[in-house]
PDB file of C-alpha atoms in Angstrom:
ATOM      1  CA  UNK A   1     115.385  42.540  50.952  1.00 58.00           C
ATOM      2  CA  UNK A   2     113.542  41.203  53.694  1.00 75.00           C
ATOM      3  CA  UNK A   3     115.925  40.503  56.376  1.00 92.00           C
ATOM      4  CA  UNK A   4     117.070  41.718  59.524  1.00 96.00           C
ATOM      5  CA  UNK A   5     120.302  41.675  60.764  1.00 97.00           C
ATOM      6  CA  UNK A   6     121.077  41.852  64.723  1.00 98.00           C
ATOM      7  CA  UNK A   7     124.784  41.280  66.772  1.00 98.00           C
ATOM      8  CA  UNK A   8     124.934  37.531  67.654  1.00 97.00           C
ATOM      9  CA  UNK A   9     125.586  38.546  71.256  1.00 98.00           C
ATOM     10  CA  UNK A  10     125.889  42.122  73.532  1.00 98.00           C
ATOM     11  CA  UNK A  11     127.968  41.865  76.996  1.00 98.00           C
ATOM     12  CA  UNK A  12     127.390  44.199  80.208  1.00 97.00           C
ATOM     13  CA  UNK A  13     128.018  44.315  83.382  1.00 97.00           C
ATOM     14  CA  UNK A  14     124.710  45.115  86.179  1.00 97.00           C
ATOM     15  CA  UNK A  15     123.827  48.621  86.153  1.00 97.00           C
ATOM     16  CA  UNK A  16     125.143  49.214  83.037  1.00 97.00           C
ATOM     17  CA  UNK A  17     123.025  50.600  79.441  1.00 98.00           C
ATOM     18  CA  UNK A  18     122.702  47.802  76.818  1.00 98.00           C
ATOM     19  CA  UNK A  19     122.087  48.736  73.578  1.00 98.00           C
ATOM     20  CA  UNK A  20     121.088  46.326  70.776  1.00 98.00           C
ATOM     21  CA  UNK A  21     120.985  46.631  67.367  1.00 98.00           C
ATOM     22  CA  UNK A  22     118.836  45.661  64.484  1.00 98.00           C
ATOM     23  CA  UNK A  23     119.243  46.635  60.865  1.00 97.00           C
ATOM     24  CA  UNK A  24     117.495  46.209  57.360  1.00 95.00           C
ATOM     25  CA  UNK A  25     115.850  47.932  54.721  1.00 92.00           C
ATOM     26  CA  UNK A  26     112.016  47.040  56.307  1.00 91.00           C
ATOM     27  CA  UNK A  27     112.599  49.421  58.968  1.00 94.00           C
ATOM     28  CA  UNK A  28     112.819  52.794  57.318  1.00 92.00           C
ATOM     29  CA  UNK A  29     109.428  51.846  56.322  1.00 91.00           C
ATOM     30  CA  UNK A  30     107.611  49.691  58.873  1.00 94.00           C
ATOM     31  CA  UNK A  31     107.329  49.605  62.334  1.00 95.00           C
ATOM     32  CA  UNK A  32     109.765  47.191  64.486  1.00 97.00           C
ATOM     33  CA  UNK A  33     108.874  45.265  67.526  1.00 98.00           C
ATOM     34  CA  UNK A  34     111.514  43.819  70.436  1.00 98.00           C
ATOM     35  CA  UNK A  35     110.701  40.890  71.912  1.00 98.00           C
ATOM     36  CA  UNK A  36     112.118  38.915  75.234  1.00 98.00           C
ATOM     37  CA  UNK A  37     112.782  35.598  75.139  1.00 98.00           C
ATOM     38  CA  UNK A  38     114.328  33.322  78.198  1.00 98.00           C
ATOM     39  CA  UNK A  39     115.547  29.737  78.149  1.00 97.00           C
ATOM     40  CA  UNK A  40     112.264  27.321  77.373  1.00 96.00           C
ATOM     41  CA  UNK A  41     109.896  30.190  78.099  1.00 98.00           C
ATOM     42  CA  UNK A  42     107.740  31.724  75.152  1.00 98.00           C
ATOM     43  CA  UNK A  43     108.897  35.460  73.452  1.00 98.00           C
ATOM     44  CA  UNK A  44     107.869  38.287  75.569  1.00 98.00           C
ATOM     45  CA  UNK A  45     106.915  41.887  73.535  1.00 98.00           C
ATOM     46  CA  UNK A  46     108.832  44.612  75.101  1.00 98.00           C
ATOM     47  CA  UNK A  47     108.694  47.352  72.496  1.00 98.00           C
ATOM     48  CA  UNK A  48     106.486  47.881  69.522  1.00 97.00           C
ATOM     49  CA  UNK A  49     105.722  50.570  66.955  1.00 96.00           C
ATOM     50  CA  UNK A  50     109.218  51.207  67.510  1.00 97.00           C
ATOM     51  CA  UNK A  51     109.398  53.342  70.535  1.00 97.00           C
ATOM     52  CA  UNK A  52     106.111  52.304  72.310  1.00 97.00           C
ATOM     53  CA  UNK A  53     106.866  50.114  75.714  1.00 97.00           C
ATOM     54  CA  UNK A  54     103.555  47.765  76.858  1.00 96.00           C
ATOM     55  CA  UNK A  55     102.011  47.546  80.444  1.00 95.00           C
ATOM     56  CA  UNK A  56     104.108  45.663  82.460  1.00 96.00           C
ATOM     57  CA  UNK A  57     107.003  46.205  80.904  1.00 97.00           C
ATOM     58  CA  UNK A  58     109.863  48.106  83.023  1.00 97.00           C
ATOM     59  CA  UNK A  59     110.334  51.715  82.315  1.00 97.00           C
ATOM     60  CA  UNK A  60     114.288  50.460  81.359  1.00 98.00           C
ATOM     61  CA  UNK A  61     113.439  48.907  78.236  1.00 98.00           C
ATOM     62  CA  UNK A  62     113.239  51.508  75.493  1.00 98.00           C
ATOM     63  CA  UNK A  63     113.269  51.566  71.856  1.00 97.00           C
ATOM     64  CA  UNK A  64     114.288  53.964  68.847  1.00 97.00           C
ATOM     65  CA  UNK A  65     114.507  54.815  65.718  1.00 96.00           C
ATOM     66  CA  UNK A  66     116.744  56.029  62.968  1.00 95.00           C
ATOM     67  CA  UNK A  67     116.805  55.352  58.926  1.00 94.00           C
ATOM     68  CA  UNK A  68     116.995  51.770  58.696  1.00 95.00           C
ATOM     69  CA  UNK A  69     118.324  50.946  62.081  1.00 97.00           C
ATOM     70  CA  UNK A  70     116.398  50.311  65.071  1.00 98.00           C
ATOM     71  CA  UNK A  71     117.726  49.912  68.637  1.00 98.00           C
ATOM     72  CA  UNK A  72     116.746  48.544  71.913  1.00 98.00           C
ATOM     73  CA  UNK A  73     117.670  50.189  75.001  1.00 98.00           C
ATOM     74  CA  UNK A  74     118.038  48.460  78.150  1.00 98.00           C
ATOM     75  CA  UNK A  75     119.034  51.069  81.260  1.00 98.00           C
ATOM     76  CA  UNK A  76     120.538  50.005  84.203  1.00 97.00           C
ATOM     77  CA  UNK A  77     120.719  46.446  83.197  1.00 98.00           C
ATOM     78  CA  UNK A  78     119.844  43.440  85.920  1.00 97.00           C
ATOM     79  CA  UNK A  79     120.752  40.094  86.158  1.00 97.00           C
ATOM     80  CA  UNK A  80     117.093  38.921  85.203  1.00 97.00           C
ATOM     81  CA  UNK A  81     117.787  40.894  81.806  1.00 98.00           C
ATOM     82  CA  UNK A  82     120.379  37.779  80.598  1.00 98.00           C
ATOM     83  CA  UNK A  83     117.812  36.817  77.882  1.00 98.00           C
ATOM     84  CA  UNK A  84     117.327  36.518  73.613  1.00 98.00           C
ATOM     85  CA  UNK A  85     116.396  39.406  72.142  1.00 98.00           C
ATOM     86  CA  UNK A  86     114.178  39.822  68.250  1.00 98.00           C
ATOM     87  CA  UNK A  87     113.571  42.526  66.906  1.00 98.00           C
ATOM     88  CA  UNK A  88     110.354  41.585  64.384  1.00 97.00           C
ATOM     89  CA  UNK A  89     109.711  44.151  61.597  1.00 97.00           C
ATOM     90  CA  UNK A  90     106.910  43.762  58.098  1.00 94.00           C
ATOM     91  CA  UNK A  91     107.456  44.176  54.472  1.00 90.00           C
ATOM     92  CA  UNK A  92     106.137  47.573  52.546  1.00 84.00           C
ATOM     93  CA  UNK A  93     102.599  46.290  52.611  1.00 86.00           C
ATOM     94  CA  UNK A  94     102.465  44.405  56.201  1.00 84.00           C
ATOM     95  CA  UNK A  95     102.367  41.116  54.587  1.00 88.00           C
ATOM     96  CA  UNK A  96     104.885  39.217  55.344  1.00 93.00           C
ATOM     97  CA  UNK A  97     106.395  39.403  58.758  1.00 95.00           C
ATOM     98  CA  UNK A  98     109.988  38.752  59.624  1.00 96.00           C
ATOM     99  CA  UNK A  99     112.390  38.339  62.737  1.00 98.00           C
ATOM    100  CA  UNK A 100     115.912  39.529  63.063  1.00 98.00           C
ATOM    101  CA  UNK A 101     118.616  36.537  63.973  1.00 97.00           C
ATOM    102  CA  UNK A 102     118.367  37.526  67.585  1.00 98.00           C
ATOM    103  CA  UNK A 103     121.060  38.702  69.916  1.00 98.00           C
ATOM    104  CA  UNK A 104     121.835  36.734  72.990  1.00 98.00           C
ATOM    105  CA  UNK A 105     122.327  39.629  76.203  1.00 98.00           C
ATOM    106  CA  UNK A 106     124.861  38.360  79.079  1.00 98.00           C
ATOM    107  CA  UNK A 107     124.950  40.534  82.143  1.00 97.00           C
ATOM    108  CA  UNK A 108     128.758  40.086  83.125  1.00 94.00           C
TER     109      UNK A 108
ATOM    110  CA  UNK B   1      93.044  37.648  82.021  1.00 95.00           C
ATOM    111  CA  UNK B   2      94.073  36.950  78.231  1.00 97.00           C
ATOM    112  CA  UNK B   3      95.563  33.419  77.174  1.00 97.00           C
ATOM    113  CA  UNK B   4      96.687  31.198  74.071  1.00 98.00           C
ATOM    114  CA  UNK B   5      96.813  27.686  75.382  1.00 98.00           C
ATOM    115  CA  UNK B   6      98.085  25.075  73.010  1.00 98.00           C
ATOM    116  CA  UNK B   7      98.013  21.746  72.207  1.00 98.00           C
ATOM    117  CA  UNK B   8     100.529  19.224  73.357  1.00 98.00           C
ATOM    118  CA  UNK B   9     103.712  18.050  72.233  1.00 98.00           C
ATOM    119  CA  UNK B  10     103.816  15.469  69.087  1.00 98.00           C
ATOM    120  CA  UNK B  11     106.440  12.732  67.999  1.00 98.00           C
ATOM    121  CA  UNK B  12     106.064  12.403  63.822  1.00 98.00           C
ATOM    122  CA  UNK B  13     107.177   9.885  61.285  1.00 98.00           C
ATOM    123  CA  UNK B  14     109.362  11.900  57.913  1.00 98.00           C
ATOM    124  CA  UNK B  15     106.333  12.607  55.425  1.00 98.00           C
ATOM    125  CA  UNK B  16     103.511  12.570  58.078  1.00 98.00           C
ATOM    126  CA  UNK B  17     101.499  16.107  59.160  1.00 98.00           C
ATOM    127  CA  UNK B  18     101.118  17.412  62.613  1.00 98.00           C
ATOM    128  CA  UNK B  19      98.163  19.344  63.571  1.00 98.00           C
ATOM    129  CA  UNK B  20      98.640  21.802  66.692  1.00 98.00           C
ATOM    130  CA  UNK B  21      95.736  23.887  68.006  1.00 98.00           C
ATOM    131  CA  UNK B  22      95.488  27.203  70.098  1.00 98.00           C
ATOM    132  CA  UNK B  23      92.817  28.002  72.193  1.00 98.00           C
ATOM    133  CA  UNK B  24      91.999  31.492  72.899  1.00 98.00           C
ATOM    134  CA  UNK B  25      90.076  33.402  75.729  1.00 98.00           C
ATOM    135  CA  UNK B  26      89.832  36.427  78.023  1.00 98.00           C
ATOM    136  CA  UNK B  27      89.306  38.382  74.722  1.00 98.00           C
ATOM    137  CA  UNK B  28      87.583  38.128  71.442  1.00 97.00           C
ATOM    138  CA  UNK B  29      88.911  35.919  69.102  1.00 97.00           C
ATOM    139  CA  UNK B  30      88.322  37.817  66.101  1.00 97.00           C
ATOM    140  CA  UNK B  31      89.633  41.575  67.103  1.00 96.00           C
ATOM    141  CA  UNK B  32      93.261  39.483  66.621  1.00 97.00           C
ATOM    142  CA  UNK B  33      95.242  37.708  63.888  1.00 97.00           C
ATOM    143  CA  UNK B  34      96.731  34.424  64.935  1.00 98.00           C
ATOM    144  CA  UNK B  35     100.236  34.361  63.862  1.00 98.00           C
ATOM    145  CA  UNK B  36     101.946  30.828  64.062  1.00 98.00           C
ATOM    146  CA  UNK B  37     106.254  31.057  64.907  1.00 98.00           C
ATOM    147  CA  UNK B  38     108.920  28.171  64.184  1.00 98.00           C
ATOM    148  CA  UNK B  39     111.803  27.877  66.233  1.00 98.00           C
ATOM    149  CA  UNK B  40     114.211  24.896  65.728  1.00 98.00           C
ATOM    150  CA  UNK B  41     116.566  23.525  68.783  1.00 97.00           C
ATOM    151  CA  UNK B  42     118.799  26.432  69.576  1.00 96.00           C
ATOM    152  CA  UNK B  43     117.971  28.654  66.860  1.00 97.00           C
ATOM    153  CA  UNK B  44     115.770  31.828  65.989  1.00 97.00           C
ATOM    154  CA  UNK B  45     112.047  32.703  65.630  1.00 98.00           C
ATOM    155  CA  UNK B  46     110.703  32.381  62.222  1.00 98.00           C
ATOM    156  CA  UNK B  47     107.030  33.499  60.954  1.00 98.00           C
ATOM    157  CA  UNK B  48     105.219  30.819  59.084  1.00 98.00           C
ATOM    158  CA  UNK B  49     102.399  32.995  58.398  1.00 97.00           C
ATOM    159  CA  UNK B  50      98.651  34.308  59.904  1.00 97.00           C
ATOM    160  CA  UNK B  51      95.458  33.587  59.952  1.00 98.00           C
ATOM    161  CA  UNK B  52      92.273  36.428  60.249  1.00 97.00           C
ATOM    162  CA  UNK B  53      89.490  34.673  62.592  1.00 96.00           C
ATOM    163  CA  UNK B  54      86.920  37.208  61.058  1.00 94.00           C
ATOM    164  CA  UNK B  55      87.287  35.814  57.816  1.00 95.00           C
ATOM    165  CA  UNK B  56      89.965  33.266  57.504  1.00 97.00           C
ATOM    166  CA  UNK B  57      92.081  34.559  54.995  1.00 97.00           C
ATOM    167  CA  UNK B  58      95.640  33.398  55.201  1.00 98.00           C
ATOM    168  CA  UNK B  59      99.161  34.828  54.523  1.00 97.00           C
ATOM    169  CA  UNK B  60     102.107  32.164  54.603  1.00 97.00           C
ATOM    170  CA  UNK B  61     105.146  32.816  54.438  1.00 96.00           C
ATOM    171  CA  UNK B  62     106.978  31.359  51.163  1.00 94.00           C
ATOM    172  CA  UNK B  63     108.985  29.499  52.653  1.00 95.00           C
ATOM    173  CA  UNK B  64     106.072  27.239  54.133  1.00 97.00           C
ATOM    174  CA  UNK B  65     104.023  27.733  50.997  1.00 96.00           C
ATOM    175  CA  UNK B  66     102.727  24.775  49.976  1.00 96.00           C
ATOM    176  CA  UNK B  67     103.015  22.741  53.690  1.00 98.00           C
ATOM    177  CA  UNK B  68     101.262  25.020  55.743  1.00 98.00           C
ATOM    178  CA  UNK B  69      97.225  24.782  56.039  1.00 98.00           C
ATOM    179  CA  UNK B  70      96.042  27.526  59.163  1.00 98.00           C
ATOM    180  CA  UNK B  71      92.521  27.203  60.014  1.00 98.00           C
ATOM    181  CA  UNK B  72      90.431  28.075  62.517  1.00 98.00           C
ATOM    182  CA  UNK B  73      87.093  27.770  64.493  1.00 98.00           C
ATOM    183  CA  UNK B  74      85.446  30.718  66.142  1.00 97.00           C
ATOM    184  CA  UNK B  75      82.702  28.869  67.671  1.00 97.00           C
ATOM    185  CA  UNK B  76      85.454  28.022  70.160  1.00 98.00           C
ATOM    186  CA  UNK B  77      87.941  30.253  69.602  1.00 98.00           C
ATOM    187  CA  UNK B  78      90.269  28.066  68.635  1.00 98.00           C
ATOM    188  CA  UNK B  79      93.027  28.746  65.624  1.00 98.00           C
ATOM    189  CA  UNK B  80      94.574  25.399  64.117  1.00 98.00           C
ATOM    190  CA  UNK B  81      97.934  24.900  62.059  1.00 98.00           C
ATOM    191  CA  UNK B  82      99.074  21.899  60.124  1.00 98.00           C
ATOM    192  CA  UNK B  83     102.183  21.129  58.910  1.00 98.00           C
ATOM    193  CA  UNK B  84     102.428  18.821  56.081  1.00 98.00           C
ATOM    194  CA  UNK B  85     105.253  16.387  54.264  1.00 98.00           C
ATOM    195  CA  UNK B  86     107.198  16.820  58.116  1.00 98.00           C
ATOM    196  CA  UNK B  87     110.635  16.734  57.639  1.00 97.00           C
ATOM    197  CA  UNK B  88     113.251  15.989  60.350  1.00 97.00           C
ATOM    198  CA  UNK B  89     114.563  19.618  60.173  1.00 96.00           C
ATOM    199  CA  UNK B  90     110.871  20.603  60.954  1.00 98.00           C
ATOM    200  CA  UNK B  91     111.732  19.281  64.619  1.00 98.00           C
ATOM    201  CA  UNK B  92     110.775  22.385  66.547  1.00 98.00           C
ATOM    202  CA  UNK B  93     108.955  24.002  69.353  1.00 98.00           C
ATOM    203  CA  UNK B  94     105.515  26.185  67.113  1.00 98.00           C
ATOM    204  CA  UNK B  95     104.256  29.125  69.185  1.00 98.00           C
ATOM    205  CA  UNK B  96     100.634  30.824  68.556  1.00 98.00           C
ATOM    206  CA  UNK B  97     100.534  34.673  68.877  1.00 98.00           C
ATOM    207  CA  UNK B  98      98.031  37.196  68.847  1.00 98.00           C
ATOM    208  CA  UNK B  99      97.980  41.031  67.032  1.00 96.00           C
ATOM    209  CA  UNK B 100      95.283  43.465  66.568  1.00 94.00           C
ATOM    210  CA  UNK B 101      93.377  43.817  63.761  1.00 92.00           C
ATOM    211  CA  UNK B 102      92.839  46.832  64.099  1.00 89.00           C
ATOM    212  CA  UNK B 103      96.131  48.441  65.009  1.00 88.00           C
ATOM    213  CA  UNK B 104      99.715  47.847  64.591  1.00 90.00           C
ATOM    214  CA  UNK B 105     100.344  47.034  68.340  1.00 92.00           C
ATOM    215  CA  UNK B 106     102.423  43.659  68.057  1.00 95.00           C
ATOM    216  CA  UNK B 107     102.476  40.019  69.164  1.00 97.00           C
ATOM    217  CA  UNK B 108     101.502  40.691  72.744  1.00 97.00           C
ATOM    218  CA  UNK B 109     100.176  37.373  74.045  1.00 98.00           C
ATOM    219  CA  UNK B 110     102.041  34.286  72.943  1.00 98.00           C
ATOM    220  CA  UNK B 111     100.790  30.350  73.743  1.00 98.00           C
ATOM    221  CA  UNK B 112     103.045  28.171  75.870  1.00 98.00           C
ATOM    222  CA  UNK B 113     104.687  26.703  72.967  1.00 98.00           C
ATOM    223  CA  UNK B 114     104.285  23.461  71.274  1.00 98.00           C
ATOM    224  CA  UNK B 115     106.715  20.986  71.198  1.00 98.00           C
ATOM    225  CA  UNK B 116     106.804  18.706  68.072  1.00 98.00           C
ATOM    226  CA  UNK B 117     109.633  16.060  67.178  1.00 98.00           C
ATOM    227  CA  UNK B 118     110.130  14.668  63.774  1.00 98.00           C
ATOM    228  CA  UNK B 119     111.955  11.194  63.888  1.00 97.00           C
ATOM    229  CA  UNK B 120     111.643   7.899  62.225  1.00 94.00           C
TER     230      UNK B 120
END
């Protein structure tokens, strides 16, 4: 199936190591993408091709890998973190495109 | 520096279209897909679908099937989508959003967002 399925919300406190999780059948087989989004701003790409972290993008924001579960990594978490979170994934042939439900991070 | 700059925000009638437009610079318009997003008042992203500037082939996504025309003009770099038979469930802010052609490197640059309002 084409979906992606992601915790409706993670907790931690500052300093802390978020983890987020996204799951689905797409991902064992396509490359997933993470991206940031804050209240009335546009999505921000923090991860893609799984594990691969863009310029500009803080050194604690990591992704990985495993089976059909993908997970984003957030070290030492900061207030500024408190955001949305997608992960974004493709069908077997890149086709069609599809976003997990999101997961809403709030630094305690 | 890169930027998507779109087109501003719309009030519809139920059954009308709504046209938004994303202008592109800093880079070449057709090394990128434009990729048009959905997101409703307090809910998720959702992919309508893509357009390739080099040759404007289109992939929607079934769901929009049917509503969805994307289009685009690379005289001026600018990628169009329109949204037909609007619905007021189609109230939502549309974002534009680049990604390689040639590589698998993501949505990296993203427009400000278009705001468009379905009401009678």
């Amino acid at each position: 199936s084409h979906e992606l399925t992601q915790p409706p919300s993670v907790s931690v406190s500052p300093g802390q190591t978020a983890r987020i999780t996204c799951s689905g059948d797409l991902l064992s087989k396509q490359y997933s993408y993470w991206f940031q989004q804050k209240p009335g701003q546009a999505p921000v790409l923090v991860t893609y091709k799984d594990s691969e972290r863009p310029s500009g993008i803080p050194e604690r924001f990591s992704g990985s890998s495993s089976g059909t579960t993908v997970t984003l990594t957030i070290s030492g978490v900061q207030a500024e973190d408190e955001a949305d979170y997608y992960c974004q994934s493709a069908d077997s042939s890149s086709t069609y495109w599809v976003f997990g439900g999101g997961t809403k991070l709030t630094v305690l | 520096q890169v930027h998507l700059v779109q087109s501003g925000a719309e009030v519809k009638k139920p059954g009308a279209s709504v046209n938004v437009s994303c202008k592109a610079s800093g880079y070449t318009f057709t090394d990128y897909h434009m990729h048009w997003v959905r997101q409703a008042p307090g809910q998720g992203l959702e992919w309508m679908g893509r357009i390739n500037p080099n040759n404007g082939a289109t992939i929607y996504a079934q769901k929009f099937q049917g509503r969805v025309t994307m289009t685009r003009d690379t005289s001026i770099s600018t990628a169009y989508m329109e949204l037909s038979r609007l619905r007021s469930d189609d109230t939502a802010v549309f974002y534009c959003a680049r990604d390689p052609v040639a590589a698998k490197d993501g949505m990296d640059v993203w427009g400000q967002g278009t705001t468009v309002t379905v009401s009678s």
